[in-house]
Coordinates of C-alpha atoms and ligand atoms in Angstrom, one line a residue:
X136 CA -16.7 126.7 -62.1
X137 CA -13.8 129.8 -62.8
X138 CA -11.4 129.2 -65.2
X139 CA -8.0 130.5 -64.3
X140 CA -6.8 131.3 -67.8
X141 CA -7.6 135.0 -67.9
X142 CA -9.6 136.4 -71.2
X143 CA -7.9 139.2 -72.6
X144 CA -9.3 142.4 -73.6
X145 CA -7.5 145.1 -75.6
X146 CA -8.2 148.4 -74.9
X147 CA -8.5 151.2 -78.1
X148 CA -8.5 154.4 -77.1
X149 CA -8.0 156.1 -73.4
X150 CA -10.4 159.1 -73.6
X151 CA -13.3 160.1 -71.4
X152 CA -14.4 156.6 -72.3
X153 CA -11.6 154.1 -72.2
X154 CA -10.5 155.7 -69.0
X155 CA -13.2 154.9 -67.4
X156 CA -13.2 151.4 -68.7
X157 CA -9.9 150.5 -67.6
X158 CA -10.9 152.0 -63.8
X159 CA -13.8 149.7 -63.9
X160 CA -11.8 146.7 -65.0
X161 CA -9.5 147.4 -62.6
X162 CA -11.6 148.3 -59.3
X163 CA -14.1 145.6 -60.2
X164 CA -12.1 142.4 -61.4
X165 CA -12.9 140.1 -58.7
X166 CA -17.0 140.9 -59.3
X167 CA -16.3 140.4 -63.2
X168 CA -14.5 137.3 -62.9
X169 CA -17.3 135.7 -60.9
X170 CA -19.8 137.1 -63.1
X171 CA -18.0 136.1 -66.4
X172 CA -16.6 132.7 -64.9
X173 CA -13.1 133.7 -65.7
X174 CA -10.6 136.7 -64.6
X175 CA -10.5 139.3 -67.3
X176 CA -7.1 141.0 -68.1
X177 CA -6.2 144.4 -69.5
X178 CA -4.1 143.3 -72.0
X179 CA -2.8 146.5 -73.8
X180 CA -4.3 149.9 -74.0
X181 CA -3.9 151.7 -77.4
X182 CA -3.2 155.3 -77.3
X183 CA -2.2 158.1 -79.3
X184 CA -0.4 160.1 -76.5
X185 CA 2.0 157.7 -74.7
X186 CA 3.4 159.8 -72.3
X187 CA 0.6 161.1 -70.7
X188 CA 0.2 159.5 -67.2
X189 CA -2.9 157.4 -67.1
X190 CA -3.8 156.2 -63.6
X191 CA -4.2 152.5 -62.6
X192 CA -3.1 151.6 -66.1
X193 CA 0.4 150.4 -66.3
X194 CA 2.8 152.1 -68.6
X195 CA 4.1 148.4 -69.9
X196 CA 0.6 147.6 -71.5
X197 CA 0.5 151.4 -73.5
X198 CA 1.0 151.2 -76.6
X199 CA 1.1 153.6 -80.1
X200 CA 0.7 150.6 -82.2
X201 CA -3.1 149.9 -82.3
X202 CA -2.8 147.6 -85.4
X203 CA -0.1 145.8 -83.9
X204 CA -2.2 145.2 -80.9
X205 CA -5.4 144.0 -82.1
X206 CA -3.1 141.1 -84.7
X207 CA -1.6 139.9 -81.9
X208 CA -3.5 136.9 -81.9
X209 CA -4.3 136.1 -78.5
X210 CA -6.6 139.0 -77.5
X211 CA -10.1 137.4 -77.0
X212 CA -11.8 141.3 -76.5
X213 CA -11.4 144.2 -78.6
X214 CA -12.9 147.3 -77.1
X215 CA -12.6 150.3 -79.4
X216 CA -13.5 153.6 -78.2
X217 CA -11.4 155.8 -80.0
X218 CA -14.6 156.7 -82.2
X219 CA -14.1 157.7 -85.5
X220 CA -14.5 156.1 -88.8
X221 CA -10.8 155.1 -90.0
X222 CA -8.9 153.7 -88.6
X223 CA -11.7 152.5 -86.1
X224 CA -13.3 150.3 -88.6
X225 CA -9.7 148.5 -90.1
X226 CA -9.0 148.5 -86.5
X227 CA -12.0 146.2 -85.7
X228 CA -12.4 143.8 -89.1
X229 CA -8.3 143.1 -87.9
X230 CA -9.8 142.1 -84.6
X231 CA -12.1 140.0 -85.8
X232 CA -9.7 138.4 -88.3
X233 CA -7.3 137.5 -85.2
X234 CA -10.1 135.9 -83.8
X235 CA -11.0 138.8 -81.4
X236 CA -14.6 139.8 -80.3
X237 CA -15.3 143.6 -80.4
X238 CA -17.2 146.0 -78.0
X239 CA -17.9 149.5 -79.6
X240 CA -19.3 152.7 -78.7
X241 CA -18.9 154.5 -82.1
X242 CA -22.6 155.6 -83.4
X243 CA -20.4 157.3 -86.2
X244 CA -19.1 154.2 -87.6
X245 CA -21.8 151.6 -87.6
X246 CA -24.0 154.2 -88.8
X247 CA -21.5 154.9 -92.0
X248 CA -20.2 151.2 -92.2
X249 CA -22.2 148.7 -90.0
X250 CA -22.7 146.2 -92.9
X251 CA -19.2 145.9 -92.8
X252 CA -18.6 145.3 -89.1
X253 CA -21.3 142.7 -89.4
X254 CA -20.2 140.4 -92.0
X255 CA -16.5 140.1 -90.8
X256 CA -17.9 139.5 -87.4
X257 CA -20.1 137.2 -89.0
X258 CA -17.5 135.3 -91.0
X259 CA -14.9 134.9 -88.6
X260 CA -17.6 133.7 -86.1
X261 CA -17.1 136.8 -83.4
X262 CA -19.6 139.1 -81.7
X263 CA -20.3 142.6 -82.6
X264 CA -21.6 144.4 -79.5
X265 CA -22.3 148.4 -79.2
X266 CA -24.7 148.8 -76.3
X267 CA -22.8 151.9 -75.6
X268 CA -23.1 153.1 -79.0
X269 CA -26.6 154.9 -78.4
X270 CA -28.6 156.4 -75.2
X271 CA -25.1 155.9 -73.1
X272 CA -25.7 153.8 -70.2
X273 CA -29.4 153.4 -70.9
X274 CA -29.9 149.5 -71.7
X275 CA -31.5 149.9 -75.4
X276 CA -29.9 148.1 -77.7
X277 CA -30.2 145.0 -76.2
X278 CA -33.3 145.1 -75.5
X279 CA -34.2 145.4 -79.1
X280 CA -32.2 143.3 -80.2
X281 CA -33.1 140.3 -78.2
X282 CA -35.9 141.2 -75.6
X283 CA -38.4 142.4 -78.5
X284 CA -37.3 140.1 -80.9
X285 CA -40.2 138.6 -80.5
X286 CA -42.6 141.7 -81.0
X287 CA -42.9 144.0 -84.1
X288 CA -41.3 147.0 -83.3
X289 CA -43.6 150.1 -85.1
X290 CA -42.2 153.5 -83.6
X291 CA -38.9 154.7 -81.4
X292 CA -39.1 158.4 -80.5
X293 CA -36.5 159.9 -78.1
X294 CA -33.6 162.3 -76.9
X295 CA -30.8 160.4 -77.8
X296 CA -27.9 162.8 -78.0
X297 CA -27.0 164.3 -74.1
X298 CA -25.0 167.4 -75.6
X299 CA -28.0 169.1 -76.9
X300 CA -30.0 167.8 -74.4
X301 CA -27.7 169.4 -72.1
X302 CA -27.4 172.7 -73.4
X303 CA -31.6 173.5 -74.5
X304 CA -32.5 172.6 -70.8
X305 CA -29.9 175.6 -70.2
X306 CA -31.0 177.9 -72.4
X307 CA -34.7 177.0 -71.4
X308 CA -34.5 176.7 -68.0
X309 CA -31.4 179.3 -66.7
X310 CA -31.2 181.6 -70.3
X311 CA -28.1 180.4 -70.4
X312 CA -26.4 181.4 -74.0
X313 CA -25.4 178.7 -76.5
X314 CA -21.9 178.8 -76.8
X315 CA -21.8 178.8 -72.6
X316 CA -23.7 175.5 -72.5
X317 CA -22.0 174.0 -74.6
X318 CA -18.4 174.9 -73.3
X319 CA -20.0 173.1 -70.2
X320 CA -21.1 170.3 -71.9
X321 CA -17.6 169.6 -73.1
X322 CA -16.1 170.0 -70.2
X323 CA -18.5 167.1 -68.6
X324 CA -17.3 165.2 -71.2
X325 CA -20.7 164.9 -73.3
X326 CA -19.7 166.4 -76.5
X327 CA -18.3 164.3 -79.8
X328 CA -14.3 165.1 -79.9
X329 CA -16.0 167.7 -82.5
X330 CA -19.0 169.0 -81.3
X331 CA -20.5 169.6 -84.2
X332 CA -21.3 166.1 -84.4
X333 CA -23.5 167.0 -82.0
X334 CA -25.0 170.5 -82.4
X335 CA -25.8 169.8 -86.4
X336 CA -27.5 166.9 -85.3
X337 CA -25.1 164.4 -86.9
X338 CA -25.0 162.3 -83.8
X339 CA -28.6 161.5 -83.2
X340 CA -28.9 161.1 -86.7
X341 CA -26.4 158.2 -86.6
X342 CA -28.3 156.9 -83.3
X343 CA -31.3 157.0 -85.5
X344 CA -30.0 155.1 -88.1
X345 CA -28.6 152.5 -85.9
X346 CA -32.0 152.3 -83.7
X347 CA -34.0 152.1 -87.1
X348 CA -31.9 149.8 -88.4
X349 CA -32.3 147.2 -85.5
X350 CA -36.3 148.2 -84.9
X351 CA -37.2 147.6 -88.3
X352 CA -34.7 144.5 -89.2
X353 CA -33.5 146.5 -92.1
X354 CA -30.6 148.6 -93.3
X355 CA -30.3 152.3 -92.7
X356 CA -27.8 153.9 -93.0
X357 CA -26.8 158.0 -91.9
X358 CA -27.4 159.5 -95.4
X359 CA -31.0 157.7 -95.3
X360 CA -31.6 159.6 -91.9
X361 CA -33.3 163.2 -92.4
X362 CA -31.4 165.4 -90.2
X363 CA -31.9 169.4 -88.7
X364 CA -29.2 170.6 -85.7
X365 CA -30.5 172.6 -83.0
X366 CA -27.8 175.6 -83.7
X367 CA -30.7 178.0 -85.2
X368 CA -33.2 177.3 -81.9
X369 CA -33.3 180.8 -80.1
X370 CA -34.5 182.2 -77.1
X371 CA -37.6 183.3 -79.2
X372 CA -38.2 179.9 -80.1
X373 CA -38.4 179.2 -76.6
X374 CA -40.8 182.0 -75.4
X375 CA -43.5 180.9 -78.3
X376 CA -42.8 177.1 -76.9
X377 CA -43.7 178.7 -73.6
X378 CA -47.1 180.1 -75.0
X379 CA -48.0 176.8 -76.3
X380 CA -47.3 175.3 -72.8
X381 CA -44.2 173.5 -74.6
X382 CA -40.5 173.4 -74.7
X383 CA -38.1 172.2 -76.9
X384 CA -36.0 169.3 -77.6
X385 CA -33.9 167.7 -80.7
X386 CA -36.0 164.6 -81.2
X387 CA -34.7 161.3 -83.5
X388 CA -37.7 159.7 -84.3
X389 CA -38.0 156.5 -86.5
X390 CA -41.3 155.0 -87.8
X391 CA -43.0 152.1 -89.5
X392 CA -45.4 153.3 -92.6
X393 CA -48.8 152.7 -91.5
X394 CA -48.5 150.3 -94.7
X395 CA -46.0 148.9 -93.2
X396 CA -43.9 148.9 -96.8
X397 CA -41.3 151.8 -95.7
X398 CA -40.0 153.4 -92.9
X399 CA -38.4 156.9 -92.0
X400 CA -35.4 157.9 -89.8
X401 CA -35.5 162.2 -88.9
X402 CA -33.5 164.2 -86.4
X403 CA -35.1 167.5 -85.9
X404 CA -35.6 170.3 -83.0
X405 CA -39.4 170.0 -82.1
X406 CA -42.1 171.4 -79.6
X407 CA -43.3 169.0 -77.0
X408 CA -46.0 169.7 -74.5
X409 CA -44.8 170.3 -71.0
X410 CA -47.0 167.3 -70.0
X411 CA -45.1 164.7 -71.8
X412 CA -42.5 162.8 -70.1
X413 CA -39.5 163.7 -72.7
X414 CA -40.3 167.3 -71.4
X415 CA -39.1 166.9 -68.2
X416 CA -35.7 165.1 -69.8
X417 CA -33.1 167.5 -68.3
X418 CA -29.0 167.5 -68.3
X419 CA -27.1 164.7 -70.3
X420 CA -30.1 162.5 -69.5
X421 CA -31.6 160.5 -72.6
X422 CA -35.1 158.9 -72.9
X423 CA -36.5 157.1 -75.7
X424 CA -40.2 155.7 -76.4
X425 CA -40.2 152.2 -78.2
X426 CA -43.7 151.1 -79.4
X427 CA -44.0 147.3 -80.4
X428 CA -47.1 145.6 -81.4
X429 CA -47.7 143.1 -78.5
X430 CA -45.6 144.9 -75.6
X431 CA -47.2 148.5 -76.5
X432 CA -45.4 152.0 -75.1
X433 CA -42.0 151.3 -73.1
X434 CA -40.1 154.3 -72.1
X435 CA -36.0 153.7 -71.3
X436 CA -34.7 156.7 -69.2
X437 CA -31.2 157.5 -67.9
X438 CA -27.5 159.2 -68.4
X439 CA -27.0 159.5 -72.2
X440 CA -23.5 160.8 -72.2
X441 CA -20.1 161.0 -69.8
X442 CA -17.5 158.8 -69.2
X443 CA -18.8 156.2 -66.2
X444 CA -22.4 155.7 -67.6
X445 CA -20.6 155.4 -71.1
X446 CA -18.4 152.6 -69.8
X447 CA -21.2 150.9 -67.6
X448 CA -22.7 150.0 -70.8
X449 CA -19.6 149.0 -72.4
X450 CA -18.6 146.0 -69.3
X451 CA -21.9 144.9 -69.8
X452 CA -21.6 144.2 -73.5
X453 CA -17.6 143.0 -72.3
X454 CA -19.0 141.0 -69.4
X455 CA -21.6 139.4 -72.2
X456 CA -18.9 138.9 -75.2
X457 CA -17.0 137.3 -72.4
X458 CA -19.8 134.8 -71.3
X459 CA -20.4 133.6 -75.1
X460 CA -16.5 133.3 -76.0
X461 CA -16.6 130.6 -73.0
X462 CA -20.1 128.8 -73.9
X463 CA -18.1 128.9 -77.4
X464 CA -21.3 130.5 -78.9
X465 CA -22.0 134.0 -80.2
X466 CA -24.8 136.5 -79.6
X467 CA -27.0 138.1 -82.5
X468 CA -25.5 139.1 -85.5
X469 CA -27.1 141.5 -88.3
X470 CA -31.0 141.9 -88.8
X471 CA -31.8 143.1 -91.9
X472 CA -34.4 140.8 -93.5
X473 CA -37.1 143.0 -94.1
X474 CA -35.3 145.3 -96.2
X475 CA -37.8 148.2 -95.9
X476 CA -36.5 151.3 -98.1
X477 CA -36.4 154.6 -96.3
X478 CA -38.9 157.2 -97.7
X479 CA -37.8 160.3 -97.6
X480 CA -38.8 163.1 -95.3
X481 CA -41.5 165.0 -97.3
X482 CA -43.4 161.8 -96.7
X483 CA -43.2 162.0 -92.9
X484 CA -46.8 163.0 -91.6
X485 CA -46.0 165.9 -88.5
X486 CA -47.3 169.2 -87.2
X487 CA -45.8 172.8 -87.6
X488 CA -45.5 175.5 -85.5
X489 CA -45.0 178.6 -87.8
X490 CA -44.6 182.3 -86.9
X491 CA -44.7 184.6 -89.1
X492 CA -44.0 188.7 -89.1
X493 CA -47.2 190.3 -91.8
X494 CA -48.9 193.6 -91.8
X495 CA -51.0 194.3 -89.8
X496 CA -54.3 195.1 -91.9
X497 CA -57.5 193.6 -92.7
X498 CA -57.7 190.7 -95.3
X499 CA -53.5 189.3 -94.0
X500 CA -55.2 186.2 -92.0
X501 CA -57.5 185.5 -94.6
X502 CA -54.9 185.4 -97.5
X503 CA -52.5 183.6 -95.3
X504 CA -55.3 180.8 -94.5
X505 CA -56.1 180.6 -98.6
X506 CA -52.2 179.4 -98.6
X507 CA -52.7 176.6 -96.0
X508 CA -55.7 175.3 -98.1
X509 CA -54.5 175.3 -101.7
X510 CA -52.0 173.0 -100.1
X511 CA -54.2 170.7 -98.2
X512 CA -53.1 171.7 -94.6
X513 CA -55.5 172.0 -91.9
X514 CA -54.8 175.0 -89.7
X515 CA -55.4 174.3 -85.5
X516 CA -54.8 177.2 -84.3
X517 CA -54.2 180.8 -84.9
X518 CA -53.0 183.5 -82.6
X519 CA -52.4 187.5 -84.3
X520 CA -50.8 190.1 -82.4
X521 CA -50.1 193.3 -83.0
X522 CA -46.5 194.8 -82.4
X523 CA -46.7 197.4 -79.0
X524 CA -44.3 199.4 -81.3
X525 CA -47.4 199.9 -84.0
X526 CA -45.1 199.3 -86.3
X527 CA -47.6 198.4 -89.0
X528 CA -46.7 194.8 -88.2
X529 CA -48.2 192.1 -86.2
X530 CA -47.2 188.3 -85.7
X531 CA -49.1 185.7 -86.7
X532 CA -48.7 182.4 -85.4
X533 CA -50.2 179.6 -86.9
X534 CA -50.2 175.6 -85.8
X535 CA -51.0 172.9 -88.2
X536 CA -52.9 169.6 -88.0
X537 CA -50.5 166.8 -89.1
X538 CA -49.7 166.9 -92.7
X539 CA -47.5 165.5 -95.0
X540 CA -44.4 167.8 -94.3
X541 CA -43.7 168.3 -98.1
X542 CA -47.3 170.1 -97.9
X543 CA -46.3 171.8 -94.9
X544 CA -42.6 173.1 -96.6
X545 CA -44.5 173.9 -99.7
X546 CA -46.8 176.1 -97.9
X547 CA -44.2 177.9 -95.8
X548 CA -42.6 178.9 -99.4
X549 CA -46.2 179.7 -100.8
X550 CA -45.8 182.2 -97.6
X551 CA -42.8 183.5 -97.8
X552 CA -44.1 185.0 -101.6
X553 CA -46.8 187.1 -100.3
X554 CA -46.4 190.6 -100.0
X555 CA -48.0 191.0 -96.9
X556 CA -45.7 188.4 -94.7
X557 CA -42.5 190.2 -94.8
X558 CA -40.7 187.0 -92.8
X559 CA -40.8 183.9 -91.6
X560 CA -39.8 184.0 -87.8
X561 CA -39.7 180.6 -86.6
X562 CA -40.7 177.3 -88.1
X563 CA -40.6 174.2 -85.9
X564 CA -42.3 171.0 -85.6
X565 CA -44.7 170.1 -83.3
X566 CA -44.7 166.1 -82.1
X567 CA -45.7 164.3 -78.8
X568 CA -49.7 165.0 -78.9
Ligands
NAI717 N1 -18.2 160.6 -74.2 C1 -19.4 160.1 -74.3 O1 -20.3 160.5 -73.5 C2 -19.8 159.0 -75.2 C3 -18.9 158.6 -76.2 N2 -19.3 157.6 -77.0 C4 -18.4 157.2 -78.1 O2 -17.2 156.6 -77.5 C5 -16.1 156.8 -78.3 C6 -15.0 157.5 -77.5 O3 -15.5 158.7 -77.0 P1 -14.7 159.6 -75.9 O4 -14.0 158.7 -75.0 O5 -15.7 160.6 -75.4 O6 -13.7 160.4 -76.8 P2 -12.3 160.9 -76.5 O7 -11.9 161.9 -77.5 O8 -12.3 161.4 -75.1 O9 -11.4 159.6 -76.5 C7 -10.9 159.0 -77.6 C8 -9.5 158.7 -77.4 O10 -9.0 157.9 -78.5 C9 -7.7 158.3 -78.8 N3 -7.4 157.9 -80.2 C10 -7.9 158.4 -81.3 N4 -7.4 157.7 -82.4 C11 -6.6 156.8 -81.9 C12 -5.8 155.8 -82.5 N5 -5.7 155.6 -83.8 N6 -5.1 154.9 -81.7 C13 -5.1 155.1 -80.3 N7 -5.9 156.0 -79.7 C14 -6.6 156.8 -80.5 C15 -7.7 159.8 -78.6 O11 -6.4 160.3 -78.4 C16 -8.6 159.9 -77.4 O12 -7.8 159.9 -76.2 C17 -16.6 157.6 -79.5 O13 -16.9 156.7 -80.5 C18 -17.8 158.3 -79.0 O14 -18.7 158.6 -80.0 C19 -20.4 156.9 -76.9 C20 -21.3 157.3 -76.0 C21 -21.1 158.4 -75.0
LIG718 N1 -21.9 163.2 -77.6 C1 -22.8 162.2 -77.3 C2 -22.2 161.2 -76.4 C3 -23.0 160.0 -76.2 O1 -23.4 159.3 -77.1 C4 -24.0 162.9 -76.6 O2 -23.9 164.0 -76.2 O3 -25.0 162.2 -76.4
NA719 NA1 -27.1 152.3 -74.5

């Protein structure tokens, strides 16, 4: 049966997001009431720029006073998607000391603070949901937290940030330059307020943690996450992907130790084969592998960034909050019961891809292979070529069998000290075989 009483949802933030909330709320109220059982009311938008004309929202609900806002009381939704971490997360423990719910999207946040978030949502008896938080619209989250609860989660590998997804699909497919693709990117309204969130990897890293975190029922946090941008990825990079019938993509990858007694967290640019599915990932879109004991190898695919697929994600976590706050129940709180430590990176097992510029004369490959064995890496592959130029150098490309990548580092420093490699042109991972 509908209630009448509307619930009330406040509103935090009216960016690419929140804009696209409130148009949702609006155009759809009649098909969220029936959904929910009861109407759901805008109750106040928090802004920073009050003047600015906001369509469909009425001016009388705009406020400057977020703090004011979420004390009110009788707000029964908080949706904050002003991103950030202060005053995002005083913002939300408020809410859930007036009683309030709270629907996030900020990765930032619950990677830097989500113990917080938890507990006051846990003490004041409220639900934390942030479905929106990682892969955009792609349901992810949610089905970790409560479809697989069941399973043991061991691996989650994926493109999880669309801004960077976004721009190497330009550069590899149209040679498009960086700095074009990524004015683009922002313009579609992909990018982090400040895109370096996104380019220096900061954003998947936080996905990571957050996807970790919830996989592994244990606490990771952002500085526990290993993290490489994809600013120093060139069009060279690209054309030795291309030799190896790969391309490349900024990867977050979290793992179970085979011993099950740790886990890692890395964001890093890799090579993937052309024939695996994250290859053929192109624009904004996000896609992320979750392998669990019993269920095996799912894949979730979809729009990972912009403003309507952000906020789809978002009404379903509302339209969920919602339902509990009537059955006067609450959905799942914190994980963290396992509490694995997070190894760091060097004990990561991976593959590199390393080119090298050396002189081109007899005895370079073998002194170069001597280096890979005094530190216990197994070479693949090996391809030499010499310059057209005769330049008196050739390049040497080398890929590894999986290795510990503190073995792999230490030989790529090992290789930089010989005489007869005069650089190191490209160094990249190699995952997805
Ligand atoms: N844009 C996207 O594709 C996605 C964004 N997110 C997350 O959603 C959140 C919002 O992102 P966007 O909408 O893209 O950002 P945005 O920068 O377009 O919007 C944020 C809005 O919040 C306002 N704001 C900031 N501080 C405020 C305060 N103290 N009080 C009131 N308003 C305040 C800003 O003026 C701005 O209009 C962030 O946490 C972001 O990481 C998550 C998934 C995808
Ligand atoms: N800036 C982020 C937005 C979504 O989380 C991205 O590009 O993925
Ligand atoms: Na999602």
């Amino acid at each position: 049966m509908m209630r009448t009483r509307p619930l009330k949802v406040a509103l935090l933030g009216c960016g690419v997001v929140g804009s696209e909330v409130a148009r949702i709320m609006t155009t759809h109220a009649d098909d969220l009431a029936a959904r929910i059982g009861a109407p759901v009311e805008l109750a106040g938008v928090a802004v920073r720029r009050p003047s600015k004309v906001r369509e469909g929202i009425d001016r009388e609900l705009v406020t400057t006073d977020a703090k004011g806002l979420v004390s009110r009381g009788d707000i029964d939704v908080v949706v904050e998607v002003i991103g950030g971490i202060e005053p995002a997360r005083t913002l939300i423990t408020t809410a859930f000391e007036n009683g309030a719910s709270v629907v996030s999207a900020n990765k930032a946040l619950l990677a830097e603070d989500g113990a917080t978030l938890y507990a006051a949502a846990e003490k004041h008896g409220r639900d934390l949901y942030f479905e929106a938080a990682v892969a955009g619209a792609i349901p992810l989250i949610r089905p970790l937290r409560e479809s697989l609860a069941g399973d043991k989660v061991n691996r989650v590998l994926g493109i999880v940030n669309g801004t960077t997804n976004f721009i190497l699909d330009k550069m590899d497919t149209s040679g498009a330059g960086y700095s074009e693709a990524l004015d683009e990117a922002t313009a579609l309204g992909y990018a982090e307020a400040d895109p370096t969130a996104d380019v220096e990897g900061f954003d998947a890293a936080a996905k990571a943690a957050i996807l970790a975190g919830i996989s592994f029922h244990t606490r990771v946090r952002l500085d526990d996450v290993y993290r490489e941008g994809m600013t120093e990825v060139t069009a060279a990079d690209f054309a030795s992907a291309r030799r190896m019938g790969c391309t490349i993509k900024l990867l977050a990858i979290c793992e179970r130790a085979a011993d099950g007694r740790s886990v890692t967290a890395r964001v890093h640019p890799a090579m993937i084969p052309l024939s695996h599915p994250l290859a053929s990932v192109r624009g904004a879109y996000n896609a992320v592998f979750v392998e669990a004991e019993a269920a095996g190898r799912l894949m979730f695919y979809g729009p990972g960034a912009g403003g309507a697929p952000t906020a789809s994600a978002v009404l379903g976590d509302l339209v969920a909050v919602c339902r509990n706050k009537l059955a006067e129940a609450t959905g799942p709180g914190e994980s963290a019961y396992t509490q694995l430590p997070v190894s760091p990176m060097g004990e990561v097992v991976t593959r590199y891809h390393i080119s090298l510029d050396v002189a081109d004369k007899p005895g370079v490959l073998a002194q170069v292979a001597t280096v890979f064995a005094e530190h216990g890496v197994s070479i693949d592959t090996v391809r030499q070529q010499g310059r057209p130029d005769g330049d008196g150098e050739a390049s040497l490309v080398v890929v590894t069998h999986r290795a510990h990548d503190a073995a792999l580092s230490g030989t790529v420093e090992a290789l930089r000290n010989l005489d007869t490699v005069h650089g190191v042109a490209s160094i990249m991972r190699v995952e997805g075989e």
